[in-house]
Amino acid sequence: RVLFRSKKERVDPTAAVTGGTGLLADSVDDVRPTSSPEFVAAVDVARVDKLLDATDGVMARCMLLCDETDAPAHVQQLMTLWFKGFGYEYLDQLLNWSSDLLNLATTKPDATFLTVVGRVNLIVQKFLHHFHENIVPILSTNPNVLPPIQLERKKLLSTLEASILKGLQKSVHSILIFVERILTNDQRKNDYKPKEDEPMPDLSMACKNVITFLKAQHREIVNSLDGKNLERFLNILGSNLYNTMLNHFRKFQVSTEGAFLITRDVRAYQDALHLFGSKKVDEQMDQLRLITTIFMLPAESLPQYLEEEGLKAIEEDVILEFVQKRADYKTNKIARLLHIVEK
């Protein structure tokens, strides 16, 4: 049984146990949401509050109608139904279905999954509070009943965590794909090697569009995730964005004039990713800034600069590749200056 809003809602056939709340729908296929608004509406926190209240009513009746020694076994039955219908067939289904929307995204990544995760986290917190306050005291009167239910609860939480992690990985991938699309479409070939006297913008159009997109995504992320999920997600996303930008910049030749623009772009990206609050990502973006500073320096300053401590953490081949992207690499005989043996 699944806890979804639907025109096809029916009275729960387990009404003898649950007291006939009418909150559970009869078929998964009948009620699967098909659009972002339907998914968001399906994760109805107020509706879950009603179901928790109904569960309290069931337990109260149970305590009145059965022997006190039999109550834990009956509550165990009720919790088993909860874990199956509420946990696996409602929360876990919602997580998997909403993450499927990320496979269908053809424009901007769909934020529905992140919204669903945020609400599912809230619902789980409510349920766990209810479980510890109302269920555990009854089950603990029978030492043979509580451990199996605690194990079932642990298995459910592990399943939900795995589904969230799987969807977050899809979310990272969809964000990266969209960033790459912006960079490919909006970064002009000669942005960093402009013609003489060509007016230079503060930031390239690609940089502006990527930053606008990333800030919007960041707002969605911090509004939906918290704790370790938030920290892990931003770490993974930030590190992958660093790699995306590193691979992007290595495609372009950079002139003396263009060096000012690429430096401003990198600084803007660095400021945007600093919002992620990740020490690792901050360090990576510092490395990107050090790498692109190679374009700003006069040729004769390169030998000394490449001995800087911060550059020693970067692979030599990567540094050499960026040195070779200087527009004056051949005219200033930088290979000879740096004793580079070219293949």
C-alpha positions as semicolon CSV with decimal commas, in nm:
position;residue;x (nm);y (nm);z (nm)
1;R;0,000;0,000;0,000
2;V;0,136;0,340;-0,089
3;L;0,080;0,676;0,075
4;F;0,012;0,896;-0,231
5;R;-0,248;1,152;-0,322
6;S;-0,460;1,023;-0,607
7;K;-0,808;1,039;-0,752
8;K;-0,801;0,662;-0,723
9;E;-0,749;0,653;-0,345
10;R;-0,946;0,376;-0,178
11;V;-1,010;0,272;0,178
12;D;-0,713;0,073;0,303
13;P;-0,809;-0,297;0,301
14;T;-0,609;-0,338;0,624
15;A;-0,866;-0,117;0,795
16;A;-0,919;-0,380;1,063
17;V;-0,562;-0,314;1,172
18;T;-0,519;0,055;1,092
19;G;-0,865;0,176;1,183
20;G;-0,957;0,259;0,823
21;T;-0,769;0,584;0,777
22;G;-0,833;0,588;0,402
23;L;-0,486;0,733;0,354
24;L;-0,337;0,446;0,160
25;A;-0,385;0,388;-0,211
26;D;-0,448;0,045;-0,358
27;S;-0,196;0,020;-0,643
28;V;0,151;0,155;-0,709
29;D;0,087;0,173;-1,083
30;D;-0,239;0,363;-1,033
31;V;-0,079;0,649;-0,844
32;R;0,273;0,696;-0,982
33;P;0,339;1,070;-1,026
34;T;0,438;1,172;-1,377
35;S;0,546;1,535;-1,339
36;S;0,748;1,748;-1,100
37;P;0,443;1,915;-0,934
38;E;0,284;1,573;-0,877
39;F;0,600;1,444;-0,712
40;V;0,621;1,744;-0,480
41;A;0,250;1,711;-0,393
42;A;0,296;1,339;-0,325
43;V;0,549;1,405;-0,049
44;D;0,284;1,547;0,182
45;V;0,426;1,600;0,531
46;A;0,087;1,703;0,676
47;R;-0,062;1,381;0,539
48;V;0,204;1,181;0,720
49;D;0,120;1,366;1,042
50;K;-0,240;1,244;1,003
51;L;-0,123;0,890;0,954
52;L;0,096;0,910;1,265
53;D;-0,206;1,036;1,461
54;A;-0,411;0,748;1,320
55;T;-0,141;0,505;1,429
56;D;-0,160;0,642;1,782
57;G;-0,535;0,580;1,774
58;V;-0,478;0,222;1,659
59;M;-0,235;0,158;1,940
60;A;-0,471;0,311;2,196
61;R;-0,750;0,078;2,082
62;C;-0,508;-0,210;2,086
63;M;-0,411;-0,142;2,447
64;L;-0,778;-0,128;2,546
65;L;-0,895;-0,440;2,362
66;C;-0,611;-0,686;2,419
67;D;-0,419;-0,819;2,713
68;E;-0,124;-0,604;2,813
69;T;0,113;-0,892;2,748
70;D;-0,016;-0,927;2,388
71;A;0,021;-0,555;2,301
72;P;0,387;-0,570;2,191
73;A;0,315;-0,845;1,937
74;H;0,023;-0,650;1,789
75;V;0,229;-0,329;1,769
76;Q;0,507;-0,530;1,606
77;Q;0,256;-0,634;1,336
78;L;0,157;-0,273;1,287
79;M;0,520;-0,160;1,254
80;T;0,591;-0,433;0,999
81;L;0,303;-0,294;0,791
82;W;0,443;0,056;0,837
83;F;0,791;-0,037;0,720
84;K;0,652;-0,211;0,412
85;G;0,382;0,035;0,308
86;F;0,517;0,362;0,443
87;G;0,889;0,296;0,401
88;Y;0,950;0,077;0,100
89;E;0,636;0,133;-0,110
90;Y;0,600;0,504;-0,038
91;L;0,924;0,679;0,054
92;D;1,163;0,454;-0,137
93;Q;0,940;0,447;-0,445
94;L;0,919;0,825;-0,443
95;L;1,296;0,856;-0,424
96;N;1,351;0,615;-0,713
97;W;1,076;0,759;-0,931
98;S;1,182;1,120;-0,880
99;S;1,547;1,034;-0,953
100;D;1,427;0,887;-1,284
101;L;1,328;1,241;-1,389
102;L;1,700;1,321;-1,404
103;N;1,734;1,068;-1,685
104;L;1,472;1,258;-1,884
105;A;1,612;1,608;-1,837
106;T;1,696;1,768;-2,171
107;T;1,745;2,124;-2,050
108;K;1,830;2,233;-1,697
109;P;1,860;1,952;-1,441
110;D;1,529;1,882;-1,272
111;A;1,536;1,984;-0,904
112;T;1,242;1,762;-0,810
113;F;1,461;1,486;-0,668
114;L;1,636;1,728;-0,432
115;T;1,299;1,861;-0,315
116;V;1,176;1,507;-0,257
117;V;1,492;1,422;-0,061
118;G;1,440;1,724;0,164
119;R;1,082;1,625;0,241
120;V;1,164;1,258;0,282
121;N;1,432;1,353;0,536
122;L;1,176;1,557;0,729
123;I;0,922;1,273;0,719
124;V;1,181;1,020;0,837
125;Q;1,277;1,246;1,127
126;K;0,912;1,274;1,227
127;F;0,865;0,899;1,206
128;L;1,181;0,823;1,405
129;H;1,074;1,064;1,677
130;H;0,731;0,899;1,688
131;F;0,891;0,554;1,688
132;H;1,120;0,628;1,983
133;E;0,858;0,818;2,184
134;N;0,548;0,603;2,123
135;I;0,650;0,264;1,985
136;V;0,968;0,167;2,169
137;P;0,814;0,199;2,519
138;I;0,547;-0,059;2,425
139;L;0,781;-0,297;2,243
140;S;1,045;-0,283;2,517
141;T;0,810;-0,465;2,756
142;N;0,877;-0,779;2,552
143;P;1,253;-0,844;2,499
144;N;1,177;-1,080;2,208
145;V;0,988;-0,818;2,004
146;L;1,198;-0,500;2,011
147;P;1,526;-0,628;1,855
148;P;1,364;-0,761;1,533
149;I;1,175;-0,435;1,484
150;Q;1,492;-0,232;1,547
151;L;1,664;-0,442;1,281
152;E;1,379;-0,382;1,033
153;R;1,402;-0,009;1,103
154;K;1,777;-0,014;1,040
155;K;1,732;-0,202;0,710
156;L;1,471;0,048;0,593
157;L;1,693;0,346;0,673
158;S;1,983;0,179;0,486
159;T;1,759;0,125;0,183
160;L;1,644;0,487;0,183
161;E;2,002;0,610;0,222
162;A;2,113;0,396;-0,075
163;S;1,830;0,535;-0,291
164;I;1,919;0,891;-0,190
165;L;2,288;0,832;-0,271
166;K;2,200;0,683;-0,611
167;G;1,982;0,984;-0,694
168;L;2,243;1,232;-0,572
169;Q;2,499;1,073;-0,805
170;K;2,253;1,125;-1,091
171;S;2,203;1,485;-0,980
172;V;2,577;1,553;-0,985
173;H;2,601;1,402;-1,333
174;S;2,310;1,609;-1,468
175;I;2,456;1,932;-1,325
176;L;2,797;1,859;-1,478
177;I;2,642;1,781;-1,817
178;F;2,458;2,113;-1,815
179;V;2,769;2,309;-1,713
180;E;2,963;2,144;-1,995
181;R;2,683;2,239;-2,235
182;I;2,702;2,605;-2,128
183;L;3,080;2,611;-2,164
184;T;3,065;2,447;-2,506
185;N;2,792;2,675;-2,639
186;D;2,883;3,007;-2,480
187;Q;3,263;3,014;-2,463
188;R;3,391;3,170;-2,784
189;K;3,706;3,028;-2,938
190;N;3,891;3,360;-2,913
191;D;3,756;3,479;-2,577
192;Y;4,104;3,444;-2,429
193;K;4,288;3,547;-2,743
194;P;4,104;3,862;-2,853
195;K;4,194;4,085;-3,143
196;E;4,389;4,402;-3,072
197;D;4,175;4,686;-2,939
198;E;3,880;4,450;-2,892
199;P;3,685;4,561;-2,581
200;M;3,721;4,313;-2,296
201;P;3,421;4,224;-2,078
202;D;3,451;4,188;-1,701
203;L;3,366;3,818;-1,738
204;S;3,312;3,596;-2,038
205;M;2,951;3,511;-2,125
206;A;3,015;3,143;-2,051
207;C;3,144;3,228;-1,705
208;K;2,845;3,451;-1,626
209;N;2,597;3,184;-1,735
210;V;2,772;2,903;-1,549
211;I;2,785;3,107;-1,226
212;T;2,417;3,203;-1,253
213;F;2,328;2,838;-1,300
214;L;2,552;2,712;-1,017
215;K;2,419;2,967;-0,767
216;A;2,062;2,862;-0,847
217;Q;2,158;2,497;-0,805
218;H;2,334;2,575;-0,477
219;R;2,015;2,732;-0,340
220;E;1,816;2,421;-0,434
221;I;2,077;2,195;-0,278
222;V;2,105;2,371;0,059
223;N;1,726;2,400;0,083
224;S;1,686;2,026;0,027
225;L;1,983;1,853;0,190
226;D;2,144;1,875;0,530
227;G;2,411;1,711;0,742
228;K;2,635;1,451;0,582
229;N;2,422;1,432;0,265
230;L;2,478;1,803;0,202
231;E;2,848;1,790;0,282
232;R;2,909;1,481;0,067
233;F;2,706;1,616;-0,225
234;L;2,884;1,954;-0,236
235;N;3,226;1,789;-0,202
236;I;3,163;1,554;-0,493
237;L;2,998;1,820;-0,710
238;G;3,270;2,078;-0,637
239;S;3,556;1,839;-0,715
240;N;3,394;1,737;-1,042
241;L;3,334;2,100;-1,135
242;Y;3,703;2,170;-1,076
243;N;3,793;1,889;-1,318
244;T;3,538;2,016;-1,569
245;M;3,687;2,367;-1,560
246;L;4,044;2,239;-1,575
247;N;3,962;2,037;-1,886
248;H;3,774;2,331;-2,034
249;F;4,054;2,587;-1,996
250;R;4,317;2,357;-2,140
251;K;4,139;2,383;-2,479
252;F;4,221;2,752;-2,534
253;Q;4,520;2,954;-2,641
254;V;4,563;3,257;-2,418
255;S;4,723;3,586;-2,515
256;T;4,854;3,858;-2,286
257;E;4,525;4,048;-2,319
258;G;4,317;3,733;-2,278
259;A;4,507;3,643;-1,962
260;F;4,324;3,920;-1,776
261;L;3,986;3,775;-1,873
262;I;4,071;3,413;-1,791
263;T;4,206;3,527;-1,454
264;R;3,882;3,711;-1,375
265;D;3,677;3,412;-1,488
266;V;3,872;3,177;-1,264
267;R;3,836;3,413;-0,969
268;A;3,460;3,429;-1,029
269;Y;3,437;3,049;-1,044
270;Q;3,645;3,029;-0,728
271;D;3,411;3,266;-0,543
272;A;3,106;3,071;-0,660
273;L;3,242;2,735;-0,548
274;H;3,355;2,882;-0,217
275;L;2,983;2,886;-0,130
276;F;3,005;2,505;-0,113
277;G;3,195;2,533;0,215
278;S;3,438;2,257;0,117
279;K;3,803;2,287;0,215
280;K;3,898;2,034;-0,053
281;V;3,718;2,226;-0,329
282;D;3,872;2,555;-0,211
283;E;4,217;2,397;-0,237
284;Q;4,144;2,266;-0,586
285;M;4,023;2,605;-0,704
286;D;4,336;2,763;-0,559
287;Q;4,532;2,523;-0,778
288;L;4,332;2,630;-1,083
289;R;4,409;2,994;-1,005
290;L;4,780;2,913;-0,975
291;I;4,772;2,727;-1,306
292;T;4,603;3,007;-1,499
293;T;4,838;3,265;-1,346
294;I;5,091;3,113;-1,587
295;F;4,923;3,321;-1,859
296;M;4,964;3,648;-1,671
297;L;5,342;3,641;-1,622
298;P;5,612;3,765;-1,858
299;A;5,798;3,473;-2,016
300;E;6,120;3,542;-1,825
301;S;5,935;3,505;-1,490
302;L;5,810;3,156;-1,563
303;P;6,116;2,954;-1,447
304;Q;6,098;3,105;-1,099
305;Y;5,717;3,090;-1,079
306;L;5,703;2,720;-1,169
307;E;5,914;2,649;-0,860
308;E;5,643;2,792;-0,633
309;E;5,539;2,557;-0,352
310;G;5,170;2,560;-0,446
311;L;5,239;2,427;-0,796
312;K;5,423;2,121;-0,667
313;A;5,089;1,952;-0,588
314;I;4,990;1,974;-0,957
315;E;5,104;1,717;-1,211
316;E;5,395;1,840;-1,419
317;D;5,227;1,734;-1,743
318;V;4,925;1,952;-1,660
319;I;5,144;2,256;-1,593
320;L;5,340;2,198;-1,915
321;E;5,018;2,171;-2,113
322;F;4,901;2,510;-1,988
323;V;5,243;2,667;-2,052
324;Q;5,214;2,551;-2,412
325;K;4,876;2,724;-2,442
326;R;5,040;3,065;-2,407
327;A;5,002;3,251;-2,736
328;D;5,369;3,355;-2,711
329;Y;5,496;3,003;-2,645
330;K;5,687;2,984;-2,973
331;T;5,765;3,352;-3,030
332;N;5,929;3,389;-2,689
333;K;6,098;3,050;-2,714
334;I;5,950;2,937;-2,384
335;A;6,041;2,573;-2,446
336;R;6,409;2,667;-2,452
337;L;6,363;2,899;-2,155
338;L;6,216;2,618;-1,944
339;H;6,442;2,346;-2,089
340;I;6,139;2,160;-2,222
341;V;6,219;1,866;-2,445
342;E;5,930;1,852;-2,691
343;K;5,825;1,527;-2,853
